[in-house]
Coordinates of C-alpha atoms in Angstrom, one line a residue:
X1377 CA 31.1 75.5 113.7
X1378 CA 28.1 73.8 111.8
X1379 CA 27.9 69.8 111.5
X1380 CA 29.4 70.5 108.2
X1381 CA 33.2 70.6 109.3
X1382 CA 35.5 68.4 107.0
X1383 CA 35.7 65.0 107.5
X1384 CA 39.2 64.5 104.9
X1385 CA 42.1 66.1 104.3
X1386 CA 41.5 67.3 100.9
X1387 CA 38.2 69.3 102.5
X1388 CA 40.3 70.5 105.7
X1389 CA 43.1 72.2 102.8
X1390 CA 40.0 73.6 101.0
X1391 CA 38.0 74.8 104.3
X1392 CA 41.5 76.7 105.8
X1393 CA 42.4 78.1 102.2
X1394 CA 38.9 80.0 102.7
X1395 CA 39.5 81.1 106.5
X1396 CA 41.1 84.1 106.1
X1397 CA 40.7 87.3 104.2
X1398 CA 44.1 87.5 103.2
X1399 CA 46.8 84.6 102.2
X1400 CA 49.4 86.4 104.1
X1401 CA 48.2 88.3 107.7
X1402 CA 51.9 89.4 109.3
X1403 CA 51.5 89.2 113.1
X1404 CA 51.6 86.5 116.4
X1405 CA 48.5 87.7 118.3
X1406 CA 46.0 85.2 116.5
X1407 CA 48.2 81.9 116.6
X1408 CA 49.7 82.7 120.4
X1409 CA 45.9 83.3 121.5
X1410 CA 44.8 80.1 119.8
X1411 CA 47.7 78.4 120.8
X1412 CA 47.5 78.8 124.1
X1413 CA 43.8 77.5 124.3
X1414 CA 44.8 74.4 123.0
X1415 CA 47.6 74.3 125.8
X1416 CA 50.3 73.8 123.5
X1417 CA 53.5 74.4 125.2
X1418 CA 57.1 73.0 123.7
X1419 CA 56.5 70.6 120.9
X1420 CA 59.9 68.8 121.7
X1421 CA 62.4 68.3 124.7
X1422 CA 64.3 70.5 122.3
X1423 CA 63.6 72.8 119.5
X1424 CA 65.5 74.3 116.9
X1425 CA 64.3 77.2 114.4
X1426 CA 65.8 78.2 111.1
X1427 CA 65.2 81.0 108.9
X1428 CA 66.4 82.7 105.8
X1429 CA 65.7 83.6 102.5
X1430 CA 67.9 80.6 101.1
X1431 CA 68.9 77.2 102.3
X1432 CA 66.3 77.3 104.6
X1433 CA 64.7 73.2 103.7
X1434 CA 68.3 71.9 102.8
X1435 CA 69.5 73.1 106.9
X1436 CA 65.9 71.8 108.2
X1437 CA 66.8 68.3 106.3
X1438 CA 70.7 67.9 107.4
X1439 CA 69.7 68.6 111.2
X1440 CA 66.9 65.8 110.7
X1441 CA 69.0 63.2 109.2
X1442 CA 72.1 63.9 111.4
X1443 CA 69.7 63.6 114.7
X1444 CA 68.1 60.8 113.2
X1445 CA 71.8 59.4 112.6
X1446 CA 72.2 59.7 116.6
X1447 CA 69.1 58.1 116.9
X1448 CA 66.9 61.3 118.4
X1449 CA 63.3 61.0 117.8
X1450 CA 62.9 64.1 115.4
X1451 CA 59.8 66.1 114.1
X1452 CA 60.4 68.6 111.1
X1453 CA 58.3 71.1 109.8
X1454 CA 58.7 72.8 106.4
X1455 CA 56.8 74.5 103.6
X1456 CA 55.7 74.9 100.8
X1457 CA 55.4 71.4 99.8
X1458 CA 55.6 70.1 96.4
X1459 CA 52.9 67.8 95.9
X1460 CA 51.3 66.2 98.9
X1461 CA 50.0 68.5 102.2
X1462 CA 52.1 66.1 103.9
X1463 CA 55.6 66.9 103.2
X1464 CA 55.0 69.6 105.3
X1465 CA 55.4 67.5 109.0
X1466 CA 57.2 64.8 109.5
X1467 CA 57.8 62.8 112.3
X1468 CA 61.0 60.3 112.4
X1469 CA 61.3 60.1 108.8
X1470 CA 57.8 59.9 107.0
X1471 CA 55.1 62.5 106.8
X1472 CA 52.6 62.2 108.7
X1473 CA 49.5 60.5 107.2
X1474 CA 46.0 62.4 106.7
X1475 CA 44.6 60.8 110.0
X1476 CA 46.9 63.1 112.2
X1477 CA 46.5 66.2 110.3
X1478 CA 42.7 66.1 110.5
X1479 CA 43.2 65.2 114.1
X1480 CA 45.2 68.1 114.4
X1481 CA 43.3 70.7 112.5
X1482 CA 40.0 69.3 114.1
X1483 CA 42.1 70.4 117.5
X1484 CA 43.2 73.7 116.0
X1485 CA 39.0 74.3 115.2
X1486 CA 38.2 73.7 118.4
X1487 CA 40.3 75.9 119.9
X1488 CA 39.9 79.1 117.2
X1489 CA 36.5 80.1 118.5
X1490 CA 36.2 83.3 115.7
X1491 CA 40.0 83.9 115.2
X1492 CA 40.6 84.2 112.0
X1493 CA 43.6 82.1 110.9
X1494 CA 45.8 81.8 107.5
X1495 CA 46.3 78.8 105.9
X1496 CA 50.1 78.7 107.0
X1497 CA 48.8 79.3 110.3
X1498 CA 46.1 76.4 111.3
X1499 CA 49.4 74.3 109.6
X1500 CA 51.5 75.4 112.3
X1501 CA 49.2 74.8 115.2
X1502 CA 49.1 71.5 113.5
X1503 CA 51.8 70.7 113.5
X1504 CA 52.8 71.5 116.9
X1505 CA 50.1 69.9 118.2
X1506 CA 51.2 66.5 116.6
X1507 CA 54.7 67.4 117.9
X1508 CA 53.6 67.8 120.8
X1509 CA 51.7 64.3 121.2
X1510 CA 54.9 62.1 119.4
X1511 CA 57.5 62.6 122.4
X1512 CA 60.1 63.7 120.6
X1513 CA 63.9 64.6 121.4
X1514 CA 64.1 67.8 119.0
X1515 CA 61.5 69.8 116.9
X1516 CA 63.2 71.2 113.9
X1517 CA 61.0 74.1 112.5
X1518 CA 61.6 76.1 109.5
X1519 CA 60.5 80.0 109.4
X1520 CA 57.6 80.6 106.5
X1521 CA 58.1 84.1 106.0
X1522 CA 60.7 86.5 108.1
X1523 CA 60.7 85.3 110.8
X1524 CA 59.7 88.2 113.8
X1525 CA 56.2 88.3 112.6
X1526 CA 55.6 84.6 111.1
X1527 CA 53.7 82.1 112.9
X1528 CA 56.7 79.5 113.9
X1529 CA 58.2 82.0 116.4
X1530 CA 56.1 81.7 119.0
X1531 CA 58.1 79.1 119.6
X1532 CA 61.4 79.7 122.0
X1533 CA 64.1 77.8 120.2
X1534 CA 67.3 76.6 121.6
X1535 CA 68.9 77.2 118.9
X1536 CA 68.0 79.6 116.3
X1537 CA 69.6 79.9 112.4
X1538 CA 69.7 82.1 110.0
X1539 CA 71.0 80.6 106.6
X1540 CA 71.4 83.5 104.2
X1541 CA 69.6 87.3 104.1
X1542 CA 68.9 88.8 100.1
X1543 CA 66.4 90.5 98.2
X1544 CA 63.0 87.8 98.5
X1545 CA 59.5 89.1 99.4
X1546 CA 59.8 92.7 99.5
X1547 CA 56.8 93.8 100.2
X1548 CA 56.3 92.2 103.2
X1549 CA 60.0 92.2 104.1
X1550 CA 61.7 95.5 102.8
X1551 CA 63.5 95.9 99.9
X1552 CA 67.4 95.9 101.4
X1553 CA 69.0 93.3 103.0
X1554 CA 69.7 95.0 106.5
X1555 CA 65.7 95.8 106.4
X1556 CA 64.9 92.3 105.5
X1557 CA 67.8 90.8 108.2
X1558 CA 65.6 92.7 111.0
X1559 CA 63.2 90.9 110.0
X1560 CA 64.6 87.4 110.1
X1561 CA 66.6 88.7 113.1
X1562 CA 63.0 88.1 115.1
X1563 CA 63.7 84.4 115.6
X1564 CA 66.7 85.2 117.7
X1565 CA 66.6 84.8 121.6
X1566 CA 68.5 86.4 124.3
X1567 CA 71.1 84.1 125.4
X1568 CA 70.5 81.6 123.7
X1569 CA 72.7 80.4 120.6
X1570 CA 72.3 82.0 116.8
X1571 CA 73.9 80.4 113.7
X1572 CA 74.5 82.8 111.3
X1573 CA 75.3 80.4 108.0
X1574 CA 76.9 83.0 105.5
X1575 CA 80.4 84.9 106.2
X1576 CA 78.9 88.2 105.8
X1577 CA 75.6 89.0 107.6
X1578 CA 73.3 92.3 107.8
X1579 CA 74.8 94.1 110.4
X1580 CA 71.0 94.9 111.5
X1581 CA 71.1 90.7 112.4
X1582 CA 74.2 91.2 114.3
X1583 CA 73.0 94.3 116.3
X1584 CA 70.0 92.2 117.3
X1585 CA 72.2 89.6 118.2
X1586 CA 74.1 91.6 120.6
X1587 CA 71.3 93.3 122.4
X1588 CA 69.6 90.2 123.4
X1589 CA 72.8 88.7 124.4
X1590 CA 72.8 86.0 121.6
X1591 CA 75.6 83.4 121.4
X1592 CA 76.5 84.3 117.5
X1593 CA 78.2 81.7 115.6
X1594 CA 79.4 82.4 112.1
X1595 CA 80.1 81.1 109.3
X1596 CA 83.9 81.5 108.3
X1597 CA 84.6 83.2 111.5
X1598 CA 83.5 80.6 114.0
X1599 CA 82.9 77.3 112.2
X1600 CA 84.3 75.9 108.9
X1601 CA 83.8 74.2 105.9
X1602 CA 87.0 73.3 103.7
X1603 CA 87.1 71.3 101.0
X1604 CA 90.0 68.1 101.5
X1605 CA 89.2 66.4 98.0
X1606 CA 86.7 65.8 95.6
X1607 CA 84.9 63.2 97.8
X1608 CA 85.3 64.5 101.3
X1609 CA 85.6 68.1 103.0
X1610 CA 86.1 68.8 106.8
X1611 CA 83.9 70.7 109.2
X1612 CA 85.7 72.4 112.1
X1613 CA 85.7 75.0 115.2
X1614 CA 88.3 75.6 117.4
X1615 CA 87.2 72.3 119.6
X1616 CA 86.2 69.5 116.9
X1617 CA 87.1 68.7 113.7
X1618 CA 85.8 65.8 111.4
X1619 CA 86.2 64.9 107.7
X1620 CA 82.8 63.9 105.9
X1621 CA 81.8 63.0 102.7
X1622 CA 80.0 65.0 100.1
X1623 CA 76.7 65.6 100.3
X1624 CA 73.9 64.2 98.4
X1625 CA 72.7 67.2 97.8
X1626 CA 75.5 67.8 95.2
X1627 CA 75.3 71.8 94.6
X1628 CA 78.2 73.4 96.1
X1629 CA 76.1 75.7 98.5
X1630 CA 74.7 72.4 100.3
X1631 CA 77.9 72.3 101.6
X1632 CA 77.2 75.6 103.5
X1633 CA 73.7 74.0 104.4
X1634 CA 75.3 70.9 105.6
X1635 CA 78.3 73.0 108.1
X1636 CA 75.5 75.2 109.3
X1637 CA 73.0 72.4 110.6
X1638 CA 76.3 71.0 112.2
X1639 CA 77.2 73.9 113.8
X1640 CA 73.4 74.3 115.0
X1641 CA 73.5 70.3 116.5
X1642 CA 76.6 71.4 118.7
X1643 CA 75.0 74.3 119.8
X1644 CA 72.5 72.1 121.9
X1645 CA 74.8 70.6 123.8
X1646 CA 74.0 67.3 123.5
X1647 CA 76.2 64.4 122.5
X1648 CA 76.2 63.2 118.8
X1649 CA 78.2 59.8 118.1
X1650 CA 80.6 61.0 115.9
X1651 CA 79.1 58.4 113.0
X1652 CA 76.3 60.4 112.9
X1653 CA 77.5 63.1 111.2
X1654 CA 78.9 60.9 108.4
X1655 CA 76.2 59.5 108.1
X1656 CA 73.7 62.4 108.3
X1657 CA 75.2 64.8 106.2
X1658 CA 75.2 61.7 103.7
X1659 CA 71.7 60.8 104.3
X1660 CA 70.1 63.9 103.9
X1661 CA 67.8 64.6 100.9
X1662 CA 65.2 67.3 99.7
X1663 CA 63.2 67.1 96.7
X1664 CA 63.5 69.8 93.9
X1665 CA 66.5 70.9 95.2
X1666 CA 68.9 70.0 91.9
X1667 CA 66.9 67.0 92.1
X1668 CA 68.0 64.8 89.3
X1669 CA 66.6 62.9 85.9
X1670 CA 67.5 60.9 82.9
X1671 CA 65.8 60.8 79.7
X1672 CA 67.7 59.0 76.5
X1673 CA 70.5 60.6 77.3
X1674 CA 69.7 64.2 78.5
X1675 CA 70.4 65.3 82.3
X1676 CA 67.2 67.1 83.9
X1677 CA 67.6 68.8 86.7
X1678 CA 64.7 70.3 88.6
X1679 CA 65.2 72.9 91.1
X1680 CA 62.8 75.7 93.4
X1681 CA 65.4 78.6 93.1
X1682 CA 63.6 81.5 92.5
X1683 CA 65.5 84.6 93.4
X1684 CA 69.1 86.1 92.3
X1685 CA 70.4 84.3 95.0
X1686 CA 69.2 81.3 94.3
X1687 CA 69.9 81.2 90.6
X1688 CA 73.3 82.5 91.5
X1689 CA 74.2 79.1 93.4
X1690 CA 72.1 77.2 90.5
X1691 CA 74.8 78.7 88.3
X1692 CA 77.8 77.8 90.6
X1693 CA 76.4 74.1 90.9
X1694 CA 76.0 74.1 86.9
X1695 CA 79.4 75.3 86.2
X1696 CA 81.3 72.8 89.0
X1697 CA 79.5 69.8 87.1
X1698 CA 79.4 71.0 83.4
X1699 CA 76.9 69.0 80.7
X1700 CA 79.1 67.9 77.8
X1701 CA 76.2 69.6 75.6
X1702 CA 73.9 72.2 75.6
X1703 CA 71.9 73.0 78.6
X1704 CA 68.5 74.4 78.2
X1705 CA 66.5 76.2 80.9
X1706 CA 63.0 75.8 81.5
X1707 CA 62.1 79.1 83.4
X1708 CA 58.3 79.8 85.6
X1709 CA 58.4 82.3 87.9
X1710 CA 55.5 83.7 90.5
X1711 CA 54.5 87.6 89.6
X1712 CA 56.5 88.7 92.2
X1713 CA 59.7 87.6 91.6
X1714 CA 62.9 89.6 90.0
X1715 CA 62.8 87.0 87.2
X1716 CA 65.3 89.4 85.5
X1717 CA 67.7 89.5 88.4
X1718 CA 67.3 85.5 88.3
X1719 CA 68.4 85.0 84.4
X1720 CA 71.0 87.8 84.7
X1721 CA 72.2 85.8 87.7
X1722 CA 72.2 82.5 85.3
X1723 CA 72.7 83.4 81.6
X1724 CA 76.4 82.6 81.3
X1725 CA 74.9 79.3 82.0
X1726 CA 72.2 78.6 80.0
X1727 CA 72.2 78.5 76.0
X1728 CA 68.4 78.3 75.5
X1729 CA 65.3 79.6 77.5
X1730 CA 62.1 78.0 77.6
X1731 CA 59.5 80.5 79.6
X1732 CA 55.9 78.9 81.2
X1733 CA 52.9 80.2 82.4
X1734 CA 52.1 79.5 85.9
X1735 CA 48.3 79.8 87.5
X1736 CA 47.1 80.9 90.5
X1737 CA 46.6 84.5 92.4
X1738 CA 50.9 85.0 92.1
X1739 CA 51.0 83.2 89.1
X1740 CA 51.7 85.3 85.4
X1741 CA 51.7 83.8 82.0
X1742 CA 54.7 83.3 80.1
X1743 CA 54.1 86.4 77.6
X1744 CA 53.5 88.3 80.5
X1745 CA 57.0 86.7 81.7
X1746 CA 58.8 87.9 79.0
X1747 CA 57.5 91.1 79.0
X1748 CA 59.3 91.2 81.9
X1749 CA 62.5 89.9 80.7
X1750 CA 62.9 92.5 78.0
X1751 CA 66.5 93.6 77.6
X1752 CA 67.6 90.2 79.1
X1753 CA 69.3 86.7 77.8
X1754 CA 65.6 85.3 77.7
X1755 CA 64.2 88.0 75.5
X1756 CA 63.6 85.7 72.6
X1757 CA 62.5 82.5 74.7
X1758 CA 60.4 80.8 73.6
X1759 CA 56.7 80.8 75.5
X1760 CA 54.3 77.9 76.8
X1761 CA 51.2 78.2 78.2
X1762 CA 52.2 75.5 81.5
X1763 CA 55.3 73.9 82.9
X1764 CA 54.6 70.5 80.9
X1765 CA 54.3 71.8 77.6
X1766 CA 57.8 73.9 77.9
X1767 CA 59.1 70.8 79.3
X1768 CA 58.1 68.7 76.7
X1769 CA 59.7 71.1 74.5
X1770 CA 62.7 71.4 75.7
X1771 CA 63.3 67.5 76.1
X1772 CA 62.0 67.4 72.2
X1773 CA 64.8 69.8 71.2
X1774 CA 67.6 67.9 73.7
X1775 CA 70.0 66.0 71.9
X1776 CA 72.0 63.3 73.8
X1777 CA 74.6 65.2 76.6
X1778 CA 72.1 68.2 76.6
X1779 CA 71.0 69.2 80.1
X1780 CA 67.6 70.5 81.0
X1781 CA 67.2 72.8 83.7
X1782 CA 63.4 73.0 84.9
X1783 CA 63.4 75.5 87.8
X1784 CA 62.0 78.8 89.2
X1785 CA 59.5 78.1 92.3
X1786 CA 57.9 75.6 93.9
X1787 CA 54.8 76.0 91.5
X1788 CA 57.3 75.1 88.4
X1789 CA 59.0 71.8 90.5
X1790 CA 55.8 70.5 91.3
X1791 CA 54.4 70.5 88.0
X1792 CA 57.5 69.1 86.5
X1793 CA 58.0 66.2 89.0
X1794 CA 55.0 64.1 88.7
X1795 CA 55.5 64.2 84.5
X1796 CA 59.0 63.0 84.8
X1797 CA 58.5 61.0 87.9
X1798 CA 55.8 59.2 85.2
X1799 CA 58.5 59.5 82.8
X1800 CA 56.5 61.3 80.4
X1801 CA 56.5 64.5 79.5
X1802 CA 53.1 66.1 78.2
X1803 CA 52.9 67.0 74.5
X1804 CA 53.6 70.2 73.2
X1805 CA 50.3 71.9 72.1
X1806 CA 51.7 75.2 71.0
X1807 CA 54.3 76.6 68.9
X1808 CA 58.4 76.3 70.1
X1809 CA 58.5 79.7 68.5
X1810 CA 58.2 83.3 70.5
X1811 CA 54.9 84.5 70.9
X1812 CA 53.9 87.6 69.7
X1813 CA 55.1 90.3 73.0
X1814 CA 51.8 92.1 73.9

């Protein structure tokens, strides 16, 4: 490496972005041989990993805040983020600042040599090399992609989850769910313990499960989740049993989210005051995940679901807390995306569609969006060129007891937080009426 190697984090993001050929390069060879030249071994005393195509950030979040709760030291790693590199590792609570990741990818550098490494891979090493230096009690570690070929599992959990298996990345993954549940059935470990967090897996997960010698603890089968009333709902197996309140994340599936991180806390074996989980499963909060606004009147919600899936449990959470008006949806989705699977999956929902260009190498603009939508609810949507302009839009047209429902990837929350974080939505340069289809 030349003198010339990035000093901030801003260059570091900009200098990994450029490492690699290819975004996404499937396969453990490059980060276990760089990895091991920078000695990293365990990045906690324990360490659990948690995949799926859903739920995935949610899990990560309740197993932080319920160890936190007990008062475990505990490092978390997600992605994407929304807007700040950081999200992406924290350690007891905050992110960690830019000092530690440019220690860290200065460590991952050093060790490379002329591996070639993806950007989701020089995070990783990062990551578990500041792990590794914060002494912590549990190292909670969400899956990026799949899970047998993505760069978190070379590291052995204790505990292994799998929150839900659909139809998300198909071309990498396959384009059923028992295909794609071999896939996210990589993470699992012989004899060790596997939460399984919906009542009806791939039977290709379970298969896995069984050869290793897997501990597999289901969902509906194994552990529960009941409602009691509207404010509190009970977790139980056939050992323990405890009421707890509602979530903070409010949409009925968090609830799922919430009994599965339980379930993979008891599955370590260690003690958890029995506050904790109270507390914890109270605590707990992700952004963009029905994350919540007000503007003169009108409910915004901003969300990341961006499969069928996804925008089936959107439309569940909508109908359990109904607006008293209108709601409008704000829909941007990446190129690769069943966008009509997701409004099929949401139209009894949603009385108006607002569709928004996205940029970037996945991105597609909204004409090209609706296009795609033909024959669907959103047909006649109208089309913006970004994010801020449909949003602005849409909060133009709101009338007091309207809800607006920005949502549809990562891309689309993090353009939409900072304007109403600002409270201020950009103005509308374009037309509110369809665009001619091309």
């Amino acid at each position: 490496m030349s003198s010339a190697r990035p000093a901030t984090l801003e260059q570091w993001l900009a200098h990994i972005d450029r490492q690699h050929p290819q975004p996404i390069a499937m396969g453990l060879e490059r980060v276990r041989e760089v990895a091991a030249r920078m000695g990293l071994q365990r990045p906690a005393q324990r360490c659990i990993v948690v995949g799926g195509t859903n739920g995935k950030g949610s899990t990560v979040a309740f197993i932080e805040a319920i160890a936190r709760a007990a008062g475990w030291t505990v490092g978390a790693y997600t992605s994407p983020h929304l807007l700040a590199y950081n999200e992406r590792v924290r350690i007891d609570g905050a992110d960690v600042d830019d000092a530690t990741l440019v220690a860290g990818f200065n460590a991952v550098e050093d060790a490379r040599g002329d591996t070639a490494l993806t950007y989701f891979e020089y995070g990783t090493l990062c990551a578990l090399w500041a792990f590794a230096r914060a002494g912590l009690d549990l190292a909670v570690l969400e899956v990026g992609l799949g899970g047998r070929l993505d760069a978190v599992n070379i590291v052995d959990a204790d505990v292994a989850v799998i929150t839900t298996v659909d139809i998300d990345h198909a071309d990498w993954l396959g384009s059923d769910r028992e295909a794609i549940g071999a896939e996210k059935a990589g993470i699992i470990r012989g004899w060790k313990p596997l939460i399984l967090g919906e009542i009806d897996p791939p039977s290709s997960v379970l298969r896995r499960a069984y050869v290793l010698g897997a501990n597999a603890i289901r969902f509906g089968s194994d552990f529960f989740a009941e409602a009691v009333d509207a404010d509190t709902w009970r977790w139980r197996d056939v050992s323990f049993r405890i009421e707890l309140p509602q979530p903070a994340l409010w949409a009925p599936v968090q609830r799922a989210n919430a009994a599965a991180a339980i379930a993979a806390l008891r599955a370590l074996d260690r003690p958890v005051p029995r506050a904790a989980w109270a507390r914890g499963v109270a605590a707990a909060q992700v952004a963009g995940r029905l994350q919540r606004f007000e503007r003169d009147g009108v409910e915004v919600l901003v969300d990341v679901g961006h499969n069928p899936q996804a925008a089936a449990a959107l439309g569940t959470a909508l109908q359990a807390r109904p607006a008293s008006g209108r709601t409008l949806a704000v829909y941007a989705a990446l190129a690769d995306k069943d966008a009509a699977g997701v409004v099929a999956a949401l139209q009894a929902r949603i009385d108006r569609w607002y569709l928004a260009g996205l940029e970037g190498a996945r991105g597609q603009g909204a004409a090209q969006l609706r296009e795609r939508l033909a024959g669907t609810a959103a047909a006649g949507a109208a089309t913006f060129a970004d994010v801020g302009q449909a949003l602005a839009a849409a909060l133009e047209q709101a009338r007091r007891g309207d809800r607006v429902l920005v949502f549809g990837s990562f891309h689309t929350v993090a353009e939409a937080l900072p304007r109403l974080q600002a409270g201020v939505a950009r103005a509308v340069t374009s037309t509110a009426q369809p665009l001619p289809v091309r």
